[in-house]
CSV table of C-alpha atoms in Angstrom, one decimal:
chain,number,residue,atom,x,y,z
A,1,MET,CA,1.3,-43.5,-61.0
A,2,THR,CA,-2.4,-44.6,-60.7
A,3,THR,CA,-5.4,-42.7,-62.2
A,4,SER,CA,-6.2,-42.4,-58.6
A,5,ASN,CA,-2.8,-41.2,-57.7
A,6,ASP,CA,-2.3,-38.4,-60.6
A,7,GLU,CA,-6.2,-36.8,-59.4
A,8,LYS,CA,-4.6,-36.5,-56.0
A,9,TRP,CA,-1.5,-35.8,-57.5
A,10,PHE,CA,-3.0,-32.6,-59.6
A,11,ASN,CA,-5.9,-31.7,-56.3
A,12,LYS,CA,-2.4,-30.8,-54.5
A,13,LYS,CA,-2.0,-27.9,-53.7
A,14,ILE,CA,2.0,-26.3,-53.9
A,15,ASN,CA,3.5,-23.7,-52.0
A,16,ARG,CA,5.7,-21.1,-54.5
A,17,ARG,CA,9.0,-23.0,-53.4
A,18,GLU,CA,7.4,-26.3,-54.2
A,19,MET,CA,6.4,-25.0,-57.3
A,20,LEU,CA,10.3,-24.0,-57.8
A,21,LYS,CA,11.9,-26.8,-56.6
A,22,LEU,CA,9.1,-28.9,-59.5
A,23,THR,CA,9.0,-27.5,-62.5
A,24,GLY,CA,13.5,-25.3,-61.9
A,25,ILE,CA,14.1,-21.9,-62.2
A,26,GLY,CA,14.7,-22.5,-65.7
A,27,ALA,CA,11.6,-23.7,-66.6
A,28,VAL,CA,9.4,-21.1,-64.5
A,29,GLY,CA,11.5,-18.2,-65.8
A,30,VAL,CA,10.4,-18.7,-69.5
A,31,ALA,CA,6.5,-18.5,-68.4
A,32,ILE,CA,7.1,-16.0,-65.8
A,33,GLY,CA,8.1,-14.1,-69.1
A,34,ALA,CA,5.6,-15.2,-71.4
A,35,SER,CA,2.2,-14.8,-69.0
A,36,GLY,CA,3.0,-14.6,-64.8
A,37,PHE,CA,4.2,-17.3,-62.6
A,38,GLY,CA,0.6,-17.0,-61.4
A,39,GLY,CA,-1.1,-17.4,-65.3
A,40,VAL,CA,1.6,-20.4,-65.0
A,41,ILE,CA,0.8,-21.9,-62.5
A,42,ASN,CA,-3.1,-21.1,-62.7
A,43,ALA,CA,-2.8,-22.5,-65.9
A,44,MET,CA,-1.3,-25.9,-64.6
A,45,GLY,CA,-4.6,-26.2,-62.0
A,46,TYR,CA,-2.4,-25.1,-59.2
A,47,ASP,CA,-3.4,-22.7,-56.4
A,48,VAL,CA,-1.0,-20.9,-56.0
A,49,PHE,CA,0.2,-18.7,-52.3
A,50,GLU,CA,3.1,-18.3,-49.4
A,51,SER,CA,1.8,-21.6,-46.7
A,52,VAL,CA,2.0,-20.1,-42.9
A,53,ALA,CA,2.9,-22.9,-40.5
A,54,ASP,CA,1.4,-21.8,-36.8
A,55,SER,CA,4.0,-21.2,-34.8
A,56,LYS,CA,5.7,-23.8,-32.5
A,57,THR,CA,7.1,-21.6,-30.0
A,58,ALA,CA,4.7,-18.1,-29.5
A,59,ILE,CA,3.9,-16.5,-26.4
A,60,ASN,CA,0.2,-17.7,-25.6
A,61,LYS,CA,-0.6,-18.3,-29.1
A,62,VAL,CA,-4.2,-19.6,-30.3
A,63,ASP,CA,-3.7,-22.0,-33.6
A,64,PHE,CA,-4.9,-20.7,-36.8
A,65,TYR,CA,-5.2,-23.9,-38.0
A,66,GLY,CA,-7.9,-26.5,-38.0
A,67,LYS,CA,-11.4,-28.3,-37.9
A,68,HIS,CA,-13.1,-24.8,-37.0
A,69,GLN,CA,-12.0,-21.0,-37.3
A,70,SER,CA,-10.9,-19.4,-34.7
A,71,GLY,CA,-12.7,-17.0,-31.5
A,72,ILE,CA,-16.2,-19.2,-31.3
A,73,SER,CA,-15.3,-22.0,-29.1
A,74,THR,CA,-11.4,-20.4,-28.6
A,75,PRO,CA,-11.8,-19.6,-25.0
A,76,VAL,CA,-13.0,-15.8,-24.1
A,77,GLN,CA,-9.7,-13.0,-24.2
A,78,THR,CA,-10.5,-10.0,-22.3
A,79,HIS,CA,-10.1,-7.7,-25.4
A,80,ILE,CA,-11.9,-7.6,-29.5
A,81,TYR,CA,-11.8,-5.9,-32.1
A,82,PHE,CA,-14.6,-5.7,-34.2
A,83,ALA,CA,-14.5,-5.2,-37.7
A,84,SER,CA,-17.8,-4.5,-40.8
A,85,LEU,CA,-16.8,-4.5,-44.5
A,86,ASN,CA,-17.8,-3.3,-47.9
A,87,VAL,CA,-16.2,-4.4,-50.5
A,88,LEU,CA,-15.5,-3.0,-53.4
A,89,VAL,CA,-14.4,-5.7,-55.4
A,90,SER,CA,-16.8,-6.6,-58.1
A,91,SER,CA,-15.6,-9.3,-59.6
A,92,LYS,CA,-15.5,-13.4,-57.8
A,93,ASN,CA,-11.9,-13.7,-58.1
A,94,ASP,CA,-10.8,-10.2,-57.1
A,95,LEU,CA,-12.2,-11.3,-53.5
A,96,GLN,CA,-10.8,-14.5,-53.9
A,97,GLU,CA,-7.7,-13.8,-53.7
A,98,LEU,CA,-8.9,-11.6,-50.9
A,99,PHE,CA,-8.8,-14.2,-48.7
A,100,LYS,CA,-6.6,-16.0,-50.7
A,101,LYS,CA,-4.4,-13.5,-49.9
A,102,TRP,CA,-5.4,-12.9,-45.8
A,103,THR,CA,-4.8,-16.8,-45.2
A,104,PRO,CA,-1.3,-16.9,-44.8
A,105,LEU,CA,-0.9,-12.9,-42.3
A,106,VAL,CA,-4.2,-14.0,-39.9
A,107,VAL,CA,-1.4,-17.2,-39.5
A,108,HIS,CA,1.7,-14.4,-39.3
A,109,LEU,CA,0.0,-12.9,-36.9
A,110,MET,CA,-1.8,-15.2,-34.8
A,111,ASN,CA,1.7,-16.2,-33.8
A,112,GLY,CA,2.2,-12.9,-32.8
A,113,GLU,CA,5.2,-12.2,-35.6
A,114,LEU,CA,5.1,-9.4,-38.3
A,115,MET,CA,2.7,-9.4,-41.1
A,116,VAL,CA,6.0,-9.7,-43.4
A,117,ASP,CA,9.6,-8.5,-42.9
A,118,LEU,CA,10.2,-5.0,-42.2
A,119,THR,CA,12.3,-2.5,-44.9
A,120,THR,CA,15.3,-1.2,-45.2
A,121,ASN,CA,13.9,0.7,-47.3
A,122,LYS,CA,13.1,4.1,-45.5
A,123,ARG,CA,11.6,6.2,-48.8
A,124,VAL,CA,8.6,3.8,-48.8
A,125,PRO,CA,5.7,3.1,-46.9
A,126,THR,CA,6.4,-0.6,-44.3
A,127,GLY,CA,4.9,-3.1,-45.2
A,128,ASP,CA,3.5,-3.9,-41.2
A,129,THR,CA,2.6,-0.3,-38.5
A,130,GLY,CA,4.8,-2.1,-36.0
A,131,GLU,CA,3.0,-1.5,-33.0
A,132,ALA,CA,2.5,-5.0,-31.7
A,133,GLU,CA,6.3,-5.2,-32.4
A,134,GLY,CA,7.5,-6.6,-29.2
A,135,LEU,CA,4.8,-8.4,-28.1
A,136,ASN,CA,3.6,-11.1,-27.8
A,137,ALA,CA,0.5,-13.8,-29.6
A,138,SER,CA,-1.6,-12.4,-26.1
A,139,ASN,CA,-4.2,-15.5,-27.5
A,140,LEU,CA,-4.7,-13.3,-30.5
A,141,SER,CA,-8.4,-14.8,-32.5
A,142,ILE,CA,-9.0,-13.9,-35.7
A,143,THR,CA,-12.3,-14.4,-36.8
A,144,ILE,CA,-13.8,-13.6,-40.9
A,145,GLY,CA,-16.6,-14.1,-41.3
A,146,VAL,CA,-19.3,-12.9,-44.7
A,147,GLY,CA,-23.1,-10.8,-44.8
A,148,PRO,CA,-25.7,-11.0,-47.4
A,149,THR,CA,-25.2,-9.1,-49.2
A,150,LEU,CA,-21.9,-9.6,-50.6
A,151,PHE,CA,-23.8,-12.0,-52.4
A,152,ASP,CA,-26.5,-10.1,-53.8
A,153,LYS,CA,-23.8,-7.7,-55.1
A,154,LEU,CA,-20.5,-10.4,-56.0
A,155,GLY,CA,-23.5,-12.1,-58.6
A,156,MET,CA,-23.5,-15.1,-56.3
A,157,LYS,CA,-27.3,-14.7,-54.8
A,158,ASN,CA,-27.3,-19.0,-56.2
A,159,LEU,CA,-24.7,-20.1,-53.1
A,160,LYS,CA,-25.9,-17.6,-50.4
A,161,PRO,CA,-27.3,-19.9,-47.8
A,162,ALA,CA,-31.1,-19.8,-47.9
A,163,GLU,CA,-30.0,-19.0,-43.0
A,164,LEU,CA,-28.1,-16.2,-43.9
A,165,ALA,CA,-30.2,-13.2,-44.1
A,166,ASP,CA,-31.1,-9.9,-42.4
A,167,LEU,CA,-32.8,-10.1,-39.3
A,168,PRO,CA,-36.1,-8.7,-39.0
A,169,HIS,CA,-37.2,-5.9,-37.6
A,170,PHE,CA,-38.1,-7.0,-33.1
A,171,PRO,CA,-39.2,-4.0,-30.5
A,172,LYS,CA,-37.7,-1.6,-29.0
A,173,ASP,CA,-35.4,-1.3,-32.5
A,174,GLN,CA,-33.3,1.8,-33.4
A,175,LEU,CA,-30.9,0.1,-35.1
A,176,GLN,CA,-28.7,2.4,-36.9
A,177,GLU,CA,-26.8,2.1,-40.6
A,178,GLU,CA,-23.6,3.5,-39.9
A,179,PHE,CA,-23.7,0.4,-37.3
A,180,THR,CA,-25.5,-2.1,-39.2
A,181,GLY,CA,-25.1,-4.6,-41.8
A,182,GLY,CA,-21.3,-5.2,-43.4
A,183,ASP,CA,-20.5,-7.2,-46.3
A,184,ILE,CA,-17.1,-8.9,-43.9
A,185,CYS,CA,-16.4,-9.1,-40.5
A,186,ILE,CA,-14.0,-9.6,-39.0
A,187,GLN,CA,-13.7,-10.5,-35.2
A,188,ALA,CA,-9.7,-10.0,-33.3
A,189,CYS,CA,-9.9,-10.9,-29.7
A,190,ALA,CA,-6.5,-11.2,-28.1
A,191,ASP,CA,-5.9,-10.5,-24.6
A,192,ASP,CA,-3.9,-6.8,-25.3
A,193,PRO,CA,-5.8,-4.6,-27.0
A,194,GLN,CA,-3.3,-3.0,-29.4
A,195,VAL,CA,-2.7,-7.0,-30.7
A,196,ALA,CA,-6.0,-7.6,-31.3
A,197,PHE,CA,-6.4,-3.6,-32.9
A,198,HIS,CA,-3.5,-4.2,-34.5
A,199,ALA,CA,-4.9,-7.2,-36.4
A,200,VAL,CA,-7.5,-5.3,-38.2
A,201,ARG,CA,-6.5,-2.5,-39.1
A,202,ASN,CA,-3.0,-4.2,-40.8
A,203,LEU,CA,-5.5,-6.8,-42.6
A,204,VAL,CA,-7.4,-3.6,-44.1
A,205,ARG,CA,-4.5,-2.1,-45.1
A,206,ALA,CA,-3.8,-5.2,-47.0
A,207,ALA,CA,-7.3,-5.2,-49.2
A,208,SER,CA,-6.6,-1.2,-50.0
A,209,GLY,CA,-8.9,-0.7,-52.7
A,210,LYS,CA,-10.1,-4.2,-52.4
A,211,VAL,CA,-12.2,-3.2,-49.2
A,212,GLU,CA,-13.2,-0.8,-46.5
A,213,ILE,CA,-15.1,-0.5,-43.0
A,214,LYS,CA,-18.1,0.0,-42.9
A,215,TRP,CA,-17.7,0.5,-38.6
A,216,SER,CA,-16.3,-1.1,-35.7
A,217,GLN,CA,-16.3,-1.8,-32.0
A,218,ALA,CA,-13.6,-2.1,-29.7
A,219,GLY,CA,-14.5,-3.9,-25.9
A,220,PHE,CA,-13.1,-5.1,-23.3
A,221,ASN,CA,-14.0,-8.7,-21.0
A,222,SER,CA,-12.6,-8.6,-17.4
A,223,PHE,CA,-12.7,-11.9,-15.5
A,224,PRO,CA,-12.7,-12.5,-11.8
A,225,ALA,CA,-9.3,-13.9,-10.5
A,226,ALA,CA,-9.9,-17.1,-9.4
A,227,GLY,CA,-11.2,-17.2,-12.6
A,228,GLY,CA,-16.0,-17.7,-13.7
A,229,THR,CA,-17.9,-15.5,-15.0
A,230,PRO,CA,-17.4,-11.7,-16.4
A,231,ARG,CA,-19.2,-9.3,-15.2
A,232,ASN,CA,-21.6,-7.0,-17.8
A,233,LEU,CA,-22.1,-2.8,-17.8
A,234,PHE,CA,-24.8,-4.0,-15.1
A,235,ALA,CA,-22.9,-5.7,-13.2
A,236,PHE,CA,-24.8,-8.7,-13.3
A,237,LYS,CA,-22.5,-12.5,-14.2
A,238,ASP,CA,-23.0,-12.4,-19.3
A,239,GLY,CA,-23.1,-15.7,-20.9
A,240,THR,CA,-24.0,-18.1,-17.0
A,241,VAL,CA,-26.1,-20.6,-19.9
A,242,ASN,CA,-23.5,-20.5,-22.5
A,243,PRO,CA,-22.6,-24.0,-23.9
A,244,ALA,CA,-19.3,-25.7,-22.4
A,245,ILE,CA,-16.3,-24.9,-25.2
A,246,THR,CA,-16.0,-28.6,-24.6
A,247,ASP,CA,-18.5,-30.2,-25.4
A,248,LYS,CA,-19.5,-30.9,-28.8
A,249,LYS,CA,-21.6,-33.5,-28.9
A,250,ASP,CA,-23.7,-29.8,-27.5
A,251,LEU,CA,-21.4,-27.6,-29.7
A,252,ASN,CA,-22.8,-29.7,-33.1
A,253,GLU,CA,-26.2,-28.7,-31.7
A,254,VAL,CA,-26.1,-25.1,-30.9
A,255,VAL,CA,-23.1,-23.7,-33.1
A,256,TRP,CA,-21.3,-25.5,-36.4
A,257,VAL,CA,-24.0,-25.4,-39.4
A,258,ASP,CA,-23.4,-29.2,-41.2
A,259,LYS,CA,-24.2,-29.2,-44.4
A,260,GLY,CA,-22.8,-27.2,-47.8
A,261,TRP,CA,-20.1,-24.8,-48.3
A,262,LEU,CA,-20.2,-23.9,-45.0
A,263,LYS,CA,-20.8,-27.0,-43.3
A,264,GLY,CA,-18.0,-26.8,-40.0
A,265,GLY,CA,-18.0,-23.1,-39.7
A,266,THR,CA,-20.9,-20.7,-38.7
A,267,TYR,CA,-23.5,-18.1,-37.7
A,268,LEU,CA,-22.5,-14.8,-36.0
A,269,VAL,CA,-24.9,-12.7,-35.2
A,270,ALA,CA,-23.5,-8.9,-33.8
A,271,ARG,CA,-25.8,-6.1,-32.7
A,272,LYS,CA,-24.5,-2.6,-30.7
A,273,ILE,CA,-27.1,-2.6,-27.2
A,274,GLN,CA,-26.8,1.0,-25.9
A,275,MET,CA,-27.2,0.6,-21.6
A,276,HIS,CA,-28.9,3.3,-20.7
A,277,LEU,CA,-26.2,3.9,-17.3
A,278,GLU,CA,-27.9,6.8,-15.3
A,279,THR,CA,-31.0,4.7,-15.4
A,280,TRP,CA,-30.1,2.3,-14.1
A,281,ASP,CA,-27.9,3.4,-11.6
A,282,ARG,CA,-31.4,5.1,-9.8
A,283,THR,CA,-32.4,1.9,-10.1
A,284,SER,CA,-33.2,0.0,-6.8
A,285,LEU,CA,-31.1,-3.2,-6.4
A,286,LYS,CA,-34.6,-5.5,-6.0
A,287,ASP,CA,-35.6,-3.7,-9.2
A,288,GLN,CA,-32.6,-5.3,-10.8
A,289,GLU,CA,-33.1,-8.3,-10.1
A,290,ALA,CA,-35.7,-8.6,-11.1
A,291,THR,CA,-35.3,-7.4,-14.6
A,292,PHE,CA,-32.6,-10.0,-14.7
A,293,GLY,CA,-34.5,-12.5,-12.3
A,294,ARG,CA,-31.2,-13.4,-11.1
A,295,TYR,CA,-29.5,-12.6,-7.9
A,296,ARG,CA,-26.2,-10.3,-8.7
A,297,ASP,CA,-23.6,-11.4,-6.6
A,298,SER,CA,-24.4,-14.9,-7.0
A,299,GLY,CA,-25.8,-15.0,-10.3
A,300,ALA,CA,-28.5,-17.6,-9.5
A,301,ALA,CA,-31.9,-16.9,-10.2
A,302,PHE,CA,-34.4,-16.3,-8.5
A,303,GLY,CA,-35.2,-19.4,-6.3
A,304,LYS,CA,-31.5,-20.8,-5.9
A,305,THR,CA,-27.8,-20.2,-4.3
A,306,LYS,CA,-25.7,-21.3,-6.7
A,307,GLU,CA,-25.3,-19.5,-10.5
A,308,PHE,CA,-25.4,-22.8,-12.1
A,309,ASP,CA,-28.2,-24.4,-10.0
A,310,ASP,CA,-31.1,-25.1,-13.0
A,311,PHE,CA,-34.5,-23.4,-12.3
A,312,ASP,CA,-38.1,-23.9,-14.3
A,313,VAL,CA,-39.2,-20.5,-15.3
A,314,GLU,CA,-42.5,-22.7,-14.7
A,315,GLU,CA,-42.0,-23.2,-10.9
A,316,LYS,CA,-45.0,-20.6,-8.5
A,317,ASP,CA,-45.0,-20.1,-5.0
A,318,GLU,CA,-47.7,-20.5,-2.6
A,319,GLN,CA,-49.5,-17.9,-4.1
A,320,GLY,CA,-49.3,-18.8,-8.2
A,321,ALA,CA,-47.2,-16.7,-8.1
A,322,TYR,CA,-44.6,-16.9,-10.6
A,323,ILE,CA,-41.0,-17.3,-9.3
A,324,MET,CA,-39.4,-15.3,-12.0
A,325,PRO,CA,-41.2,-12.5,-12.5
A,326,ASP,CA,-43.1,-13.6,-16.2
A,327,THR,CA,-41.2,-10.4,-17.6
A,328,SER,CA,-37.6,-10.5,-16.6
A,329,HIS,CA,-35.1,-11.3,-19.4
A,330,VAL,CA,-34.3,-14.2,-18.0
A,331,HIS,CA,-38.0,-16.4,-17.5
A,332,LEU,CA,-38.5,-15.0,-21.4
A,333,ALA,CA,-35.3,-16.3,-22.9
A,334,ARG,CA,-35.7,-19.9,-21.2
A,335,LYS,CA,-39.2,-20.1,-22.6
A,336,SER,CA,-37.9,-19.0,-25.6
A,337,LYS,CA,-36.5,-22.4,-25.4
A,338,ALA,CA,-33.7,-22.0,-28.6
A,339,ARG,CA,-30.3,-22.1,-27.3
A,340,MET,CA,-25.9,-20.5,-28.8
A,341,LEU,CA,-22.6,-20.2,-27.8
A,342,ARG,CA,-22.6,-15.8,-26.5
A,343,ARG,CA,-19.0,-14.3,-26.8
A,344,SER,CA,-19.9,-10.6,-25.2
A,345,TYR,CA,-18.0,-7.8,-24.4
A,346,SER,CA,-19.1,-4.6,-22.5
A,347,TYR,CA,-17.3,-1.0,-24.1
A,348,ALA,CA,-17.3,2.2,-23.1
A,349,SER,CA,-17.2,5.5,-26.6
A,350,GLY,CA,-17.2,8.7,-24.5
A,351,VAL,CA,-20.4,10.1,-23.4
A,352,MET,CA,-23.6,11.0,-26.4
A,353,THR,CA,-22.9,14.2,-27.6
A,354,LYS,CA,-26.6,15.4,-27.2
A,355,THR,CA,-27.3,14.4,-23.6
A,356,GLY,CA,-24.3,13.8,-21.8
A,357,ALA,CA,-25.2,10.3,-21.1
A,358,HIS,CA,-22.3,7.2,-21.3
A,359,ASP,CA,-21.6,5.7,-25.1
A,360,ALA,CA,-22.0,2.4,-23.2
A,361,GLY,CA,-22.7,-0.7,-23.7
A,362,LEU,CA,-22.5,-4.5,-25.0
A,363,LEU,CA,-20.8,-5.2,-28.1
A,364,PHE,CA,-23.5,-9.1,-28.4
A,365,VAL,CA,-21.8,-11.6,-30.6
A,366,SER,CA,-23.3,-15.1,-30.8
A,367,PHE,CA,-23.2,-18.0,-32.9
A,368,GLN,CA,-25.2,-21.1,-33.5
A,369,LYS,CA,-26.1,-22.4,-36.6
A,370,ASP,CA,-29.0,-21.1,-38.2
A,371,PRO,CA,-29.6,-17.1,-37.1
A,372,ALA,CA,-32.9,-18.2,-36.7
A,373,GLN,CA,-32.1,-19.1,-32.5
A,374,PHE,CA,-31.5,-15.4,-32.7
A,375,THR,CA,-34.7,-14.9,-33.2
A,376,THR,CA,-36.0,-17.1,-31.7
A,377,VAL,CA,-34.9,-15.3,-28.3
A,378,GLN,CA,-35.6,-12.3,-29.1
A,379,ASN,CA,-38.9,-12.8,-30.3
A,380,SER,CA,-39.5,-13.7,-27.4
A,381,LEU,CA,-38.3,-11.1,-24.9
A,382,GLY,CA,-40.1,-9.0,-27.8
A,383,ARG,CA,-42.4,-5.9,-25.5
A,384,MET,CA,-42.3,-8.0,-21.8
A,385,ASP,CA,-38.9,-7.3,-21.7
A,386,LYS,CA,-39.1,-5.6,-18.4
A,387,MET,CA,-34.7,-4.6,-20.0
A,388,ASN,CA,-36.7,-2.6,-22.5
A,389,GLU,CA,-36.3,-0.2,-19.8
A,390,TYR,CA,-32.4,0.5,-19.7
A,391,ILE,CA,-31.2,-0.6,-23.3
A,392,THR,CA,-32.3,0.4,-27.1
A,393,HIS,CA,-30.3,-1.9,-29.4
A,394,ARG,CA,-28.4,0.7,-32.3
A,395,GLY,CA,-26.6,-2.5,-34.3
A,396,SER,CA,-26.8,-4.3,-36.0
A,397,ALA,CA,-26.0,-7.6,-38.4
A,398,VAL,CA,-25.4,-11.0,-39.4
A,399,PHE,CA,-22.7,-13.5,-41.0
A,400,ALA,CA,-21.6,-16.6,-42.4
A,401,CYS,CA,-18.6,-17.1,-40.7
A,402,PHE,CA,-16.3,-20.4,-43.4
A,403,PRO,CA,-14.6,-23.1,-41.9
A,404,GLY,CA,-12.1,-23.7,-40.5
A,405,VAL,CA,-8.8,-24.0,-42.4
A,406,GLN,CA,-6.1,-26.0,-43.3
A,407,LYS,CA,-2.7,-26.6,-43.9
A,408,GLY,CA,-1.8,-24.7,-48.1
A,409,SER,CA,-6.2,-24.4,-47.8
A,410,TYR,CA,-7.4,-21.2,-47.6
A,411,LEU,CA,-10.2,-19.3,-46.1
A,412,GLY,CA,-13.4,-19.8,-47.5
A,413,GLU,CA,-12.2,-22.3,-50.2
A,414,ALA,CA,-15.2,-24.3,-49.6
A,415,LEU,CA,-17.1,-21.6,-51.3
A,416,PHE,CA,-15.1,-20.5,-54.5
A,417,ASN,CA,-14.5,-24.7,-55.3
A,418,THR,CA,-18.2,-24.3,-55.6
A,419,LEU,CA,-18.7,-21.5,-58.5
């Protein structure tokens, strides 16, 4: 074996079964008695965790392995369950073990499988809560990211990307601590709300004592039968100017980070935005359309006839007035010239107990290669945005989403390889 081959051999990651084949049961048995299986393997330089393959037969299946995590450029599903977590671990090794543990469990969930085989021993809790049994994979995608506070808590400030910082305060922000920040996020999206909830519930359960939920939000989207852009709870199309998820060049420019341990990953911005539906419903259609700068029915920009017709925000009529009102949401957002990939969901969480108004709105989620892209748009909207009369930002968080995982690797490996 050449030196080059030796290096490849010792850098290779193997699963438990392969290790047993390599060393023989007897030798491993002696070693386990001395220091435990993991200790032996770690001493030899191996990372040990069960590698699980993407199913080739699952129905409505999104692949886990790839250059990028799922749930970012994946076609948008109809439901989301988003959770922001606090970590309870205090060491980097414990955090690394958590992501190694989660990786095969995530693959099982995305395969539409139970995370573990159900036990026949009724005297102990089951390893999987079971509510997704009998349901198919439902296009489940799971996206995991880490927040700025994680690096501070675990003494990894030197590895925190400069871009990963809490968002600044914006005009009209009324953020509530219970919907803000977090050390880790899990975004589970699926075409079945129970599948999405089951995924988050069981990943958190499997990490009992290591994480706790700080805040969470369920959401939904509905698509026209003939396809097209979904509408938000104000009945306007939401996401018209998104980059095409099939345009790799555009996604490279807008979404994917191209340097450091986050290369191939991206930044996720989450904003819980309450929409004051009662106020909106008392507003004339003319004023509603002037608030967006688009026609409600077609989704076209003012002065245009089709949803995707391009427009110039500086265009004026014969009297010298802007065709698209300069206080409209679309006018101000376009003027910023910043872009991002939006993947938002509506939510309805009952009523506000103090007012009796709907507790409903938008779980805004965007992906970008730098959170500054979101900040630029939000600063452009500022106090001028006519939409401010109808919305209030209640929650906010930013996370760095790991690059994709290759089989034999695990979530966040590139980060831990830099330790």
